[in-house]
Structure formats: C-alpha cells, structure tokens
Coordinates of C-alpha atoms and ligand atoms in Angstrom, one line a residue:
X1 CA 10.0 21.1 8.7
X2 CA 7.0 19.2 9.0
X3 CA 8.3 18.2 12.5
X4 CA 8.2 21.6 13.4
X5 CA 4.9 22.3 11.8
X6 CA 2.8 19.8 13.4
X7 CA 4.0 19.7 17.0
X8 CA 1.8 17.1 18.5
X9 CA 2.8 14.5 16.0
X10 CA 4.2 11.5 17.5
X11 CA 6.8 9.5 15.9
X12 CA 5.9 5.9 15.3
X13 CA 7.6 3.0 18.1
X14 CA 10.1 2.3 14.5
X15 CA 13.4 1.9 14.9
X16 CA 16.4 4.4 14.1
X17 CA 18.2 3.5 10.8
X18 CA 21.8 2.1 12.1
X19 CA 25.3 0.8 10.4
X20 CA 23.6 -2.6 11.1
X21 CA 20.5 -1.7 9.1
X22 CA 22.5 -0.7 6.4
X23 CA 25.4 -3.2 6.3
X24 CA 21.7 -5.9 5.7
X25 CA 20.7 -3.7 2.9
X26 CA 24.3 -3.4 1.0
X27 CA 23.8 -7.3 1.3
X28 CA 20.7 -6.9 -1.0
X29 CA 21.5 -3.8 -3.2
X30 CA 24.9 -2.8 -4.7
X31 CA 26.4 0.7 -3.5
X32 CA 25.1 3.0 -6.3
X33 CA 21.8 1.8 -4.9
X34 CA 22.1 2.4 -1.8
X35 CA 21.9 6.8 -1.1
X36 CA 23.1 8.0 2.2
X37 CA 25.2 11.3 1.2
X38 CA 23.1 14.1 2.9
X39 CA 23.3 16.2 -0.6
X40 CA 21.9 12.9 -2.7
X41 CA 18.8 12.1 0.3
X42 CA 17.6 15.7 0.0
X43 CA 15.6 15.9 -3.2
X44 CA 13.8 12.6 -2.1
X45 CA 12.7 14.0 1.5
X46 CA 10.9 17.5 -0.3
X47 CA 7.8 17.2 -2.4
X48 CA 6.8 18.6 -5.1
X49 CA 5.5 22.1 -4.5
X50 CA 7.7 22.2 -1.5
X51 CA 5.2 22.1 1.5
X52 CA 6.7 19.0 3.4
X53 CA 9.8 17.8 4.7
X54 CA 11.2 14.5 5.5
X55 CA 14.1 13.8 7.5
X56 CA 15.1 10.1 6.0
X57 CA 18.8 9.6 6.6
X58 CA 18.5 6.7 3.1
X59 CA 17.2 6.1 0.0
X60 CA 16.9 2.7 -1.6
X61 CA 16.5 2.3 -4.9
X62 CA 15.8 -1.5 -6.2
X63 CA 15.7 -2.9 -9.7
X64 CA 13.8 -5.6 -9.4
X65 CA 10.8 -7.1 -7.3
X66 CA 12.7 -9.9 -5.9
X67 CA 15.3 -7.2 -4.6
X68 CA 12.4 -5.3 -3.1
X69 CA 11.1 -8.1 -1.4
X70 CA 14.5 -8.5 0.3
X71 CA 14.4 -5.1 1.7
X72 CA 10.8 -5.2 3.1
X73 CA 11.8 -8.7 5.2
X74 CA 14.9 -6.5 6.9
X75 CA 12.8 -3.2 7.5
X76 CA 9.7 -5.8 8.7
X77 CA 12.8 -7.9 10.8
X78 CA 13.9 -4.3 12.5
X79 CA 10.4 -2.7 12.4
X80 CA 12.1 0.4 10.2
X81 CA 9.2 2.3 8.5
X82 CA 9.5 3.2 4.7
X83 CA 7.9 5.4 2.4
X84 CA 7.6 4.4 -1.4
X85 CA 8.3 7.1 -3.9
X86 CA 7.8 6.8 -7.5
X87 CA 8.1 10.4 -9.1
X88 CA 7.3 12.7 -6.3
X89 CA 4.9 14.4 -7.9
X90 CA 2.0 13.9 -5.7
X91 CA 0.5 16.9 -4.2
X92 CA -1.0 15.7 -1.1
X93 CA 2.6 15.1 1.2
X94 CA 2.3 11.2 0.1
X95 CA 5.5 10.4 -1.3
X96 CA 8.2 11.9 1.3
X97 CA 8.6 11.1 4.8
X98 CA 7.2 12.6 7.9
X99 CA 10.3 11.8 10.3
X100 CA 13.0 9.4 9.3
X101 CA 11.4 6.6 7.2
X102 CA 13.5 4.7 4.9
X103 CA 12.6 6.0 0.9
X104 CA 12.1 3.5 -1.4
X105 CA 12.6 4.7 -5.0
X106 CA 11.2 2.9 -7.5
X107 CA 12.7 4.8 -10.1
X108 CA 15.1 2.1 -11.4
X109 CA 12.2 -0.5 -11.5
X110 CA 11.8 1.3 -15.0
X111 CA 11.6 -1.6 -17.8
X112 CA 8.8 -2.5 -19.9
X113 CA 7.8 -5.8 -19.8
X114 CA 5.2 -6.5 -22.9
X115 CA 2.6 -4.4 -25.1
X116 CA -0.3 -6.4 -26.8
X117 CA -1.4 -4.4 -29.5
X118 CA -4.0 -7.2 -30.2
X119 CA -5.4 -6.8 -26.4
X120 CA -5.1 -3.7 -25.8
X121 CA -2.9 -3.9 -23.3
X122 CA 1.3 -2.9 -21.5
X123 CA 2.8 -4.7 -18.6
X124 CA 5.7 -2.7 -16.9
X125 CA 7.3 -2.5 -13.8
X126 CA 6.3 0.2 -11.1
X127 CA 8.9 3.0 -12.0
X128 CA 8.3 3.5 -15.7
X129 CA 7.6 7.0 -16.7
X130 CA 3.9 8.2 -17.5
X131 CA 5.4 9.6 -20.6
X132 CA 8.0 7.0 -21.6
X133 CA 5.4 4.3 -21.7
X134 CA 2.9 6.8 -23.8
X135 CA 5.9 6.6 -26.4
X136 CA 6.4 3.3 -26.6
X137 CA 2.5 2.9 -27.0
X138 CA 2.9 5.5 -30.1
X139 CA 4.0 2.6 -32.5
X140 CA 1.5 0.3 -31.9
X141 CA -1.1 2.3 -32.4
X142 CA -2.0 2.4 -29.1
X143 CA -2.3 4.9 -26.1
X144 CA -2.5 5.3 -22.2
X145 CA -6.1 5.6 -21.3
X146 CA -5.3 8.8 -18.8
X147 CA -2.9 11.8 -18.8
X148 CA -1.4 14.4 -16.4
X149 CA 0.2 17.2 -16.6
X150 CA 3.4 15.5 -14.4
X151 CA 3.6 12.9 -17.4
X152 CA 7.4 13.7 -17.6
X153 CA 8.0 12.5 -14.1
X154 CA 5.3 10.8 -12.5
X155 CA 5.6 6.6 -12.6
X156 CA 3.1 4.3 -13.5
X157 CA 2.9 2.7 -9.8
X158 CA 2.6 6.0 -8.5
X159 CA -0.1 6.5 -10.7
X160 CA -1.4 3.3 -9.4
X161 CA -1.1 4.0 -5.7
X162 CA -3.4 7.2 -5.9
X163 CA -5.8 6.0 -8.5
X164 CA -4.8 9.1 -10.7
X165 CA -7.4 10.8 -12.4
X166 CA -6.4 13.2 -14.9
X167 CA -7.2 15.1 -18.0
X168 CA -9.3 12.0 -19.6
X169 CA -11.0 10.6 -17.2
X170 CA -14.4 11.6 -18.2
X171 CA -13.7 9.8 -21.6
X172 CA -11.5 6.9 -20.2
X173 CA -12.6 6.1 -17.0
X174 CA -10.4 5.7 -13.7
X175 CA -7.5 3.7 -12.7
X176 CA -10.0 1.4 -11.1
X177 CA -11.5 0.2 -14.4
X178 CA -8.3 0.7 -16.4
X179 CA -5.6 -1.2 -14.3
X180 CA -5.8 -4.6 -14.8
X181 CA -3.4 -6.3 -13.3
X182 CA -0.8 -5.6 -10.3
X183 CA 2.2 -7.5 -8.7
X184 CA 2.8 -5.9 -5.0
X185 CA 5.3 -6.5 -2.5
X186 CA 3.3 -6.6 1.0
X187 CA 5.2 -5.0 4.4
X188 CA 6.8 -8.8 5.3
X189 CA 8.0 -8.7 1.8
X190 CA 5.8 -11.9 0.7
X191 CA 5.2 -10.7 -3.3
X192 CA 1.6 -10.8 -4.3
X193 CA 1.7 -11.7 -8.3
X194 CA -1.4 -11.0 -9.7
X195 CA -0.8 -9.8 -13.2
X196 CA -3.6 -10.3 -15.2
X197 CA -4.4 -9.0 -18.9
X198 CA -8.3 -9.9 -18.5
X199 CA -10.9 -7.4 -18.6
X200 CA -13.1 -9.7 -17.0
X201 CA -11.9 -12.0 -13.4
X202 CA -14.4 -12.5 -10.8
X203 CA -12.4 -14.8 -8.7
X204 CA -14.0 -13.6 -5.5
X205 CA -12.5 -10.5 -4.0
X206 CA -10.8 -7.9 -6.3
X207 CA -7.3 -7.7 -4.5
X208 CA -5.9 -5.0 -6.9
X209 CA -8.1 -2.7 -5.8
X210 CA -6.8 -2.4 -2.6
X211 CA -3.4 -1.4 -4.0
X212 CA -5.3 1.0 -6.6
X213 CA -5.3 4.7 -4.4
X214 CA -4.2 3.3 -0.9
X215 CA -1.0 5.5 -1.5
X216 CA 1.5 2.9 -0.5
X217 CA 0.1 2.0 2.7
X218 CA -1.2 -1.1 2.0
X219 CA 1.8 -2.8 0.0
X220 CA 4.4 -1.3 -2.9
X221 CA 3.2 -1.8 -6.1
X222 CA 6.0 -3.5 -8.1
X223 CA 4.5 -4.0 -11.7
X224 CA 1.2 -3.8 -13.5
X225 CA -0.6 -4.3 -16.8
X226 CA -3.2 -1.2 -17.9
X227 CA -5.6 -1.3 -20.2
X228 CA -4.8 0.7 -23.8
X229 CA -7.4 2.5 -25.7
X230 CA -6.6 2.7 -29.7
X231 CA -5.2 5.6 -29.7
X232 CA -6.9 8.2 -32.0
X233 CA -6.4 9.5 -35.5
X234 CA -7.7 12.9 -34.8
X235 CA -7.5 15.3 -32.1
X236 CA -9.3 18.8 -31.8
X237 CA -9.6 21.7 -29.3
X238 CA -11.1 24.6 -28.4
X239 CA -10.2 27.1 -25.7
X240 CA -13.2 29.3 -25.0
X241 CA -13.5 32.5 -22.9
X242 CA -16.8 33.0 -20.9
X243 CA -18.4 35.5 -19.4
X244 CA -19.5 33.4 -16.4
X245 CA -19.7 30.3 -14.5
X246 CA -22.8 29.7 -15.5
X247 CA -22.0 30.2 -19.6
X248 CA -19.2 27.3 -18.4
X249 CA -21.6 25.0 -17.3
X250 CA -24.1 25.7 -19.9
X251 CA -21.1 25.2 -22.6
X252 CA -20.4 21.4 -20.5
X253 CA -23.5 20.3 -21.3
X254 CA -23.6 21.8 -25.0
X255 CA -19.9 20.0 -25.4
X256 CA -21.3 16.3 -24.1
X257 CA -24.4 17.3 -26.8
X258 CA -22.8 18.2 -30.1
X259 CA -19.4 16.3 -29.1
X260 CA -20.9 13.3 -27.8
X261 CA -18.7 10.0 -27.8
X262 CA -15.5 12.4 -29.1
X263 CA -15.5 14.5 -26.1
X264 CA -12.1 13.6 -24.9
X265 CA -11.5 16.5 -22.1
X266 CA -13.6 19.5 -20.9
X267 CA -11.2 21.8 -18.6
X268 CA -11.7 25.3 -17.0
X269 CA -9.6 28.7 -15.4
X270 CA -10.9 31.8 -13.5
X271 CA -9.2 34.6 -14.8
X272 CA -6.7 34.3 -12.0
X273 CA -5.5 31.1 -13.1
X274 CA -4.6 32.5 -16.6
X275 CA -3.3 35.3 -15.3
X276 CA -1.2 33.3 -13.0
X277 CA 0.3 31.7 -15.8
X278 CA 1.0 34.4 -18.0
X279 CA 2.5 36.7 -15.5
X280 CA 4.8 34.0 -13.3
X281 CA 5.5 31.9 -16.5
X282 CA 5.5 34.2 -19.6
X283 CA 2.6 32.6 -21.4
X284 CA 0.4 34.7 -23.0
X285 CA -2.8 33.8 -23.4
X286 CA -4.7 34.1 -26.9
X287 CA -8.5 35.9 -25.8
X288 CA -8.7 38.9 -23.6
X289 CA -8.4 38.0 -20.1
X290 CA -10.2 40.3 -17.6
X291 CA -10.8 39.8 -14.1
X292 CA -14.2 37.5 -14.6
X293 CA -13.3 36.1 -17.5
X294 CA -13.5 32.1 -17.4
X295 CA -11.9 29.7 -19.8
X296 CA -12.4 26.3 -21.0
X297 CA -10.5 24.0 -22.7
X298 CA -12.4 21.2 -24.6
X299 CA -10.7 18.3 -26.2
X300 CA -12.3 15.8 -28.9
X301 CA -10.4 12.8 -30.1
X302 CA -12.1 10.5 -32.9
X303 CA -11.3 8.3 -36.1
X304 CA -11.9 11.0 -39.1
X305 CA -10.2 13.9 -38.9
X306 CA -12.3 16.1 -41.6
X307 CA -15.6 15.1 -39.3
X308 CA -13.9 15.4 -36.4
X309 CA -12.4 18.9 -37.0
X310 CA -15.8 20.0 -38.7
X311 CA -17.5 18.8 -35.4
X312 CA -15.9 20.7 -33.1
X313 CA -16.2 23.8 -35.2
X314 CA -19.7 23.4 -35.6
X315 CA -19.7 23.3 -31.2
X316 CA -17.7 26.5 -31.5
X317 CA -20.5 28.5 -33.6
X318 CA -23.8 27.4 -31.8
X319 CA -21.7 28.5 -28.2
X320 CA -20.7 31.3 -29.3
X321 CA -24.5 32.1 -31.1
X322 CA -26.0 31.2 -27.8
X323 CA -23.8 33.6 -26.6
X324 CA -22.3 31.5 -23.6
X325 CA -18.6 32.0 -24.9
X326 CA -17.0 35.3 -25.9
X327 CA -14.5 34.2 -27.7
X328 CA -13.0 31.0 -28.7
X329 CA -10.0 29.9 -31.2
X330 CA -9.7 25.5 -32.5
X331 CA -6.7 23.9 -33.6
X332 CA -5.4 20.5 -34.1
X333 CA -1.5 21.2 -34.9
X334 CA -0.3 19.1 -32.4
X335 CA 2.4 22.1 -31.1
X336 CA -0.4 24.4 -31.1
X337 CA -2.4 22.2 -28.7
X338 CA 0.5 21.5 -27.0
X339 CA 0.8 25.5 -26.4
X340 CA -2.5 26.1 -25.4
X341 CA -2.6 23.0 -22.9
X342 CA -0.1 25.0 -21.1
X343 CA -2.4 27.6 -20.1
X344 CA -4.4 24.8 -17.8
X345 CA -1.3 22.4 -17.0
X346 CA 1.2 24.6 -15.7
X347 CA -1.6 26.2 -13.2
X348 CA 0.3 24.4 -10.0
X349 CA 3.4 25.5 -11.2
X350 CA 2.8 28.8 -11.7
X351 CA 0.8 29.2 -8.5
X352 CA 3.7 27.6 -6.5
X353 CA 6.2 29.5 -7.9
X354 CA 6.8 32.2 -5.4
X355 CA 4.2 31.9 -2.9
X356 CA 3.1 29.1 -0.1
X357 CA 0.1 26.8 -1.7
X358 CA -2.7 25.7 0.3
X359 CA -4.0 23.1 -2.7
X360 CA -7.4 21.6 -2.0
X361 CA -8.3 19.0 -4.6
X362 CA -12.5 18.4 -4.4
X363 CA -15.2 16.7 -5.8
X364 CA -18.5 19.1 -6.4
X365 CA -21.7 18.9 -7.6
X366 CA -21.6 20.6 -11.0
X367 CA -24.1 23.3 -9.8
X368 CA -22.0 23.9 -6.4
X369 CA -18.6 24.0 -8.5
X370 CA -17.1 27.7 -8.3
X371 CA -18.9 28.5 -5.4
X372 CA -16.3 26.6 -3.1
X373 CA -14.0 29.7 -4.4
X374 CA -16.2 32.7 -3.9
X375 CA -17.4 31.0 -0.3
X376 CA -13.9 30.2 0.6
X377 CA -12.7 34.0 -0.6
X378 CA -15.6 35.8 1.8
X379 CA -14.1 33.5 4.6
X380 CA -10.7 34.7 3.7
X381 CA -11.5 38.4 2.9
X382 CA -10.1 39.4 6.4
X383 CA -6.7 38.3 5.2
X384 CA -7.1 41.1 2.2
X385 CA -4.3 40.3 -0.5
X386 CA -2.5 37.8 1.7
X387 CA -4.5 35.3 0.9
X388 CA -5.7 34.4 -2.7
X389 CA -8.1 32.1 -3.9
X390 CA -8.6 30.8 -7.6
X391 CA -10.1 27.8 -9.2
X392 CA -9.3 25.4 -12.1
X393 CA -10.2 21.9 -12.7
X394 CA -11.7 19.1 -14.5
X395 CA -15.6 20.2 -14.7
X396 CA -16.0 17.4 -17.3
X397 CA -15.8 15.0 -13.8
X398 CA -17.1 17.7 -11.3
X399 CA -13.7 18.2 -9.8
X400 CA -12.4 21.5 -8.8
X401 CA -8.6 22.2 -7.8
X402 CA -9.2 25.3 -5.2
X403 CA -6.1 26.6 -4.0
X404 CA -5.2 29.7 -1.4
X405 CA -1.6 31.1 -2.1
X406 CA 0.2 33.1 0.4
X407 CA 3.4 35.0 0.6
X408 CA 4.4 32.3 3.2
X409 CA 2.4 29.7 5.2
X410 CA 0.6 31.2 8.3
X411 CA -0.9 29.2 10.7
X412 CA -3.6 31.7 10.7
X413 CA -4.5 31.4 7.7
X414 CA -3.9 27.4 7.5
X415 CA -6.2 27.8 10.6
X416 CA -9.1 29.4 8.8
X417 CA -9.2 27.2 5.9
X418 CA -9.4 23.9 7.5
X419 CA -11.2 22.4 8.4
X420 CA -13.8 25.2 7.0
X421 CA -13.4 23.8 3.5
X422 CA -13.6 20.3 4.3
X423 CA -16.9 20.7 6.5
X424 CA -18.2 22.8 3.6
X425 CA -17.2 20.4 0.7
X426 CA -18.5 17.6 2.9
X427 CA -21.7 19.6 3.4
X428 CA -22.7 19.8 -0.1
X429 CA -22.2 15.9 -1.0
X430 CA -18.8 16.8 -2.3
X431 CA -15.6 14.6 -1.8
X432 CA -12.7 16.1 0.1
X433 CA -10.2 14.3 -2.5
X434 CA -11.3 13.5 -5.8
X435 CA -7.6 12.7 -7.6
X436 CA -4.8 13.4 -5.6
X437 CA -5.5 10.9 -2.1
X438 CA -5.3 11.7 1.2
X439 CA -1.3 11.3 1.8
X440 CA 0.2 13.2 5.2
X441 CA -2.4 16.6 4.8
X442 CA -5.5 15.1 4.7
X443 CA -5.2 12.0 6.8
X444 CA -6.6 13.9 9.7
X445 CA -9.5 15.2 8.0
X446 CA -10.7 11.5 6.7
X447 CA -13.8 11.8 9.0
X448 CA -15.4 14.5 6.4
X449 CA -15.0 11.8 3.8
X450 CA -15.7 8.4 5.8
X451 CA -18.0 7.2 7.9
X452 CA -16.9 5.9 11.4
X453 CA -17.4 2.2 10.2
X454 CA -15.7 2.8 6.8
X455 CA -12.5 4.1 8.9
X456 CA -12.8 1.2 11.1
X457 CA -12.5 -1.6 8.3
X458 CA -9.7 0.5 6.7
X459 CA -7.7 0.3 9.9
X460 CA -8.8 -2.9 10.3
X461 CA -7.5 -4.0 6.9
X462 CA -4.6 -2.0 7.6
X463 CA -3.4 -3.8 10.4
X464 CA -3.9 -7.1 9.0
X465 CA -2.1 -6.1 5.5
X466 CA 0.5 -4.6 7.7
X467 CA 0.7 -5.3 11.0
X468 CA 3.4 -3.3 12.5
X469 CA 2.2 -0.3 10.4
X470 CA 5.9 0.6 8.8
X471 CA 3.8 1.1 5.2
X472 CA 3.9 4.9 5.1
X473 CA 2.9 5.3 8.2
X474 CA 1.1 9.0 9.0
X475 CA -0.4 8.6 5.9
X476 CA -4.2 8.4 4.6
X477 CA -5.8 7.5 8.2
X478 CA -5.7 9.9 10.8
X479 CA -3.7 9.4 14.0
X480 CA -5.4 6.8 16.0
Ligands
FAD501 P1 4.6 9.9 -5.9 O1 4.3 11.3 -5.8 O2 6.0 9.5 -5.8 O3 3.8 9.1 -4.8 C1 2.4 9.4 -4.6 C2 1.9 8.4 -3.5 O4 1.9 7.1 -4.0 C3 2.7 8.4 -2.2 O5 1.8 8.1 -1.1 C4 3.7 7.3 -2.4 O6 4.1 6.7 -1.2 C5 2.8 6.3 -3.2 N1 3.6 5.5 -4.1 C6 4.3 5.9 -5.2 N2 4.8 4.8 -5.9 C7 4.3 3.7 -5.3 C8 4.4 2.3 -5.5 N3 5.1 1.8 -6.5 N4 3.7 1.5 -4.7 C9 3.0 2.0 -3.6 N5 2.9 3.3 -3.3 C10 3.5 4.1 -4.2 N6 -2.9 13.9 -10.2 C11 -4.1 13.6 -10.7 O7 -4.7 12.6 -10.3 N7 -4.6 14.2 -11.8 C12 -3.9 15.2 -12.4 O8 -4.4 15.8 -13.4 C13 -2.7 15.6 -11.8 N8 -2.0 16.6 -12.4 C14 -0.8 17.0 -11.8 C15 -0.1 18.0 -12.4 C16 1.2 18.4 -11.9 C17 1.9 19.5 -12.5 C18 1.6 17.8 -10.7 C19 3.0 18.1 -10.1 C20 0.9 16.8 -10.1 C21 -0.3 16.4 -10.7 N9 -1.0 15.3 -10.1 C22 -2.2 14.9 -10.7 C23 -0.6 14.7 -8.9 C24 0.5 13.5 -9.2 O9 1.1 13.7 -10.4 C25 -0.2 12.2 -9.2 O10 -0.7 11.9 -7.9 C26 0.7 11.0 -9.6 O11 -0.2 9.9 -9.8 C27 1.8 10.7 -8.6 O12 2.7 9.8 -9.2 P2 4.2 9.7 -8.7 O13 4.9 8.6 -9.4 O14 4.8 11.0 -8.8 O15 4.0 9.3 -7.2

C-alpha cells in the first residue's frame, strides 16, 4: 500500500467519509451511482501497472456536469478530498487515491455533444473514450489529432488533464494547441463554461490552459471541444532494424528529409523492448532481433496513396544504401500496421507483466537520448539481473520512456534510481516528464523540473483555485 510505502506521508486535515456524507450524495446521484461495496471500490483505488494503492471507501460516478457540480459543493461543505478518474490509465499514480479520497469517475459523463465536419472540430463530455470518439470521427472524414496506445480506455478529459502526448505529436502538435475549448467544475463546484470552437481567442488570459496537464488538481474537467485534422487517405509504415543508436538518429533526420510534411510518427525499441514483447506477449517480431539491435517504427500519412506509398519506399532504399538500417519491411494493410504497432504499444504491458516497473518518462536532447539507459544501467550494474533497464519512446519529439523492472519493488533499488535520474535528466537540459505529468511519484521531485519561483506561483494558483486543497491533493507539487 502506498501508506505503507511512503511512511512519512501525512494525510491531509480532510475529513473521514461518514453515513452523513453519503446520505448528501444519494440526494444528488441515484444508487447505481453511488459505489460503496468493497469488491466494486477496488479496481478504482489500483492503477494501471499496479504500483499504487488507494484506500477510498466510495466512488461516484456523475452523468452530467450540473450533477458534478453538486458533489464538489458537499465535499467543499465537509472539506472531503477527491480524486478524479477518467480511465485509469495514467502511469504516474495520478488517477487513484493516496489515502481515502473520494473517486470521482467520469466514466458515465460519456456522450458526444456535436462534430463540425466543416470546422474541424467534436465537443464531448469528459468521459468519452479516446477510441469511441476516433469512430465517430471515421464518418465525417475526420480524425483525433493524437493517439495512445491506452485508446480503448483512456477518456478525453483525462487526456485533457495531463496534456497527453502520444504517437502524433510531432505531426499534430500537443493538447495545448489542439484543445480548444473546456467546461470545468472548480473545487466549490462553481462550473467554469468556456467551450469555444475558435482557433483564435485572445481574451486576455488563456484559462483552459490551466486545466490542460494540471492532473485534476486545479478543477475536473467536465467537457471539451478538440480540434480535428482531416483525417488521411493514405497511411504507410516502416519498421526498421538498426545496428545502432546512432543509425536511429541518422535515420530521424533522413525520415523528416525524404518524408517531410507526411511524417506522421517516428518510434524506437532496444532489443530488450522487442524481446520483451515477444517473449511475455507471444509477438514475434518480423527482422532478426539480437541483443543491440534497435528498431524504429516510422509512420507517414498523406492524400495520395500511390505517392505516398512510393515515398516511403523510396525512404526505405536510401537508409538501407546508406547502410543505417539492416533491415526493414512497409505496409499499409491496415491489420498489418495494426500488428506491427504492437511491437512498440504493448511495451508497458509487457514490461509490467510479471515484474515491479520503475517507469521514468523524459524529455532528452536528441543527441543525449539512449544514453539515459546505458548511464542509468552502469549505476544499476551492482544490482546484476535484478534490475533491468530498456528504452523506447517517441524520438520523433525527443522523448524517451526509460524503465527499470524488477522481480519486486526494493527500496534499494527505488533508492538508487531516484533521484539519480532526475538530477541527471535535469543535468542535461532534459525534462523529468515529457507526457505522462507529475501525479503522486513525481510530485516530490518537481524541484528538478521547476524553478523555486515557478513552484511558488503554482501553489500560489493552487490555493486560490482551491483553497482547502481537496483537488487531488498529494498530487503534482511536492509536500509543502
Ligand atoms: P486517468 O489515468 O484516469 O487520470 C490521469 C490524471 O488525470 C489523474 O491525475 C486524474 O486525477 C486526472 N483526471 C482524469 N480525468 C480528469 C478530469 N475529467 N478532470 C480533471 N482531472 C482528471 N500517455 C501519453 O501521454 N502518451 C502515450 O503515448 C501514452 N501511452 C500509453 C500507453 C499505455 C498502454 C498506457 C497504459 C498509458 C499510456 N499513456 C500515455 C498514459 C495515459 O494513457 C495518459 O496519461 C492518458 O491521458 C490518461 O487518461 P485517463 O482517462 O486514463 O486518465
């Protein structure tokens, strides 16, 4: 439990959920609404990749925003802390509670509102499904302007609340430039409605940014409207094998030559990644995968599919003549794609399956990329083959996913990680989160990734967005 884990934690001055608590809440939400069965709150109080532990006693789950509202005047009226949740896939300890903080699910807040195929545009509410609004886009022509690989589960205001990054970034930009609008209920449940469709609004301060990555500390984010790229007639890819980490980088700057404004993605997997996948999952991988192979998967997505596919074959041939890839195979079948994605997406999966995952999530200079892994294994050698460290990540946006997997968690081994890799990261002009926020793990390391002024007018907006802290609290800023 994460109680148990981090002993000197204090719990917040919040109170203790009580019959009186809950007799306000049935008031607001019906029964089926309201979870309290130990069996049904378990699932919400575990994340993802099963590192932290909540001990929430309730789970609420609203439909609406008016509903919501109601339940933030009661928990601000008792001073009862909550923690949003959309899907629960973040990876940082975000989305479940630390002690006993009432969950707020925002899974039934699932409707879509409106899609403008002449704009460009969907409105939704908070709790739609990544992939259930990518569908609906399908028809119109239309599609969302980023991708995980937790589509199937993660929500759009979850999305929201840690400016998600993704597998398109490089080509779409971030949430920042792509959300658009937002509605948020604030901690004394006043509703702050500001869904706009425009791409352009400079009405003095830009308010929906501070809802875009503060992880649900700031407000809960009840609807939005995103911006929707025409979504694209062709799409092609290659997955490469290389030699070396330089070849990869050499090959990135070859693919953002020859590929230019179809480069869509440009991924890449040490050896241990891939073999990761294949051996926990069953997924074989297509090219020979020895121990310093690297891999890359690049992704183009155009208008013409002839040019398109004749492009990316043309990339394929001068690499591979240049000698910086070994091997490489294209398709554009979408279940072919679809197979060969799964040799990058299910990484996390595969790496949590049996073992305790340290997951460090980091920005990097290009030319500092993979040697956060080989630094951080000669740190780690004294742990021999209890502790293994491999790399994967988005190189197309200099952002490395460096984990260390263990048989179980050791606080020895947490020990000699961090800080290490945040001072090092920090070191070389790197960020210690690039996608997945700060949530409950990294809030105590903000310092390597904020100045002490910039920490200062967080808390101070903070306190005056929420002044008796029951947003998530524990979350994002370090213990004061
Ligand atoms: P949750 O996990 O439920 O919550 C995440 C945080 O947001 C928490 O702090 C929570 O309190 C807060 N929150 C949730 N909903 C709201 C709301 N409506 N209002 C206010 N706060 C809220 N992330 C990336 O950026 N890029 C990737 O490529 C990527 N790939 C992933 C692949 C896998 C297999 C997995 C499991 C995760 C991946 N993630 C990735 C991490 C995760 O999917 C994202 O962080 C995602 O945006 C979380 O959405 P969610 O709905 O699951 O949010």
């Amino acid at each position: 439990l994460t109680s148990e884990r981090y002993p000197s934690l204090k719990r917040g001055p919040f109170a203790a959920l009580n019959d009186t608590h809950v007799a306000a809440f049935q008031k607001i939400l019906s029964a089926d609404r309201i979870l309290t069965d130990p069996d049904d709150v378990a699932p919400y109080n575990v994340d993802w990749i099963k590192t932290c532990c909540g001990q929430s006693r309730i789970v609420l789950r609203p439909r609406t925003t008016e509903e919501l509202s109601a339940v933030m005047r009661i928990c601000t009226e008792h001073r009862l802390a909550v923690c949003p949740q959309g899907g629960n896939t973040g990876l940082v300890g975000g989305s479940v509670p630390v002690f006993d903080e009432v969950i707020i699910s925002t899974s039934l807040m699932n409707k879509i509102n409106h899609i403008d195929p002449i704009a460009g545009t969907a409105s939704c509410q908070a709790g739609v499904v990544l992939e259930k609004l990518e569908s609906a886009l399908e028809p119109e022509g239309l599609m969302i302007p980023y991708d995980l690989g937790a589509r199937g589960s993660c929500q759009i205001g979850g999305n929201i609340s840690t400016c998600a990054g993704g597998l398109r970034l490089l080509r779409y930009g971030s949430m920042q430039a792509n959300t658009l609008g937002v509605e948020a209920v604030l901690a004394d449940g006043t509703i702050l409605n500001m869904m706009n469709s425009l791409k352009k609004d400079n009405t003095g301060y830009h308010l929906r940014q501070l809802f875009i990555g503060s992880e649900g500390t700031l407000g809960i984010v009840t609807q939005a409207v995103i911006q929707c790229p025409i979504r694209p007639k062709s799409t092609n890819l290659a997955f490469l094998s290389l030699n070396s980490f330089k070849d990869v980088l050499s090959t990135f700057v070859l693919a953002k030559r020859s590929l230019s404004e179809t480069l869509s993605s440009c991924e890449m997997m040490d050896s241990a990644c891939v073999t990761s996948v294949e051996e926990k999952l069953g997924i074989k991988c297509p090219l020979e995968n020895s121990a310093d192979s690297f891999f890359m998967i690049v992704e183009t997505q155009g208008s013409r599919e002839d040019h398109d596919a004749e492009k990316m074959s043309n990339f394929v041939q001068e690499a591979m003549a240049k000698e910086l890839v070994v091997d490489g195979i294209t398709a554009n079948e979408p279940s072919r794609m679809a197979n060969l994605w799964q040799l990058r997406e299910r990484i996390t999966e595969s790496l949590s399956k049996d073992d305790y995952i340290f997951k460090y999530d980091i920005t990097l200079p290009l030319a500092k990329f993979y040697e956060a892994v080989e630094v951080l294994r000669r740190e780690l050698a004294p742990f021999g083959n209890e502790a293994k460290v491999t790399g994967f990540g988005h190189i197309g946006d200099g952002n490395l996913h460096l984990n260390v997997t263990a048989s179980q968690y050791s606080e020895k081994l947490a020990k000699a990680i961090e800080p290490f890799v945040f001072e090092w990261t920090a070191g070389v002009g790197g960020s210690i989160s690039a996608e997945h926020g700060m949530g409950f793990k990294k809030a105590k390391y903000l310092k390597y990734g904020k100045s002490p002024e910039a920490i200062k007018l967080m808390r101070n907006i903070k306190n005056s967005m929420d002044p008796l802290g029951i947003l998530n609290p524990y979350k994002v800023l370090p213990p004061s």
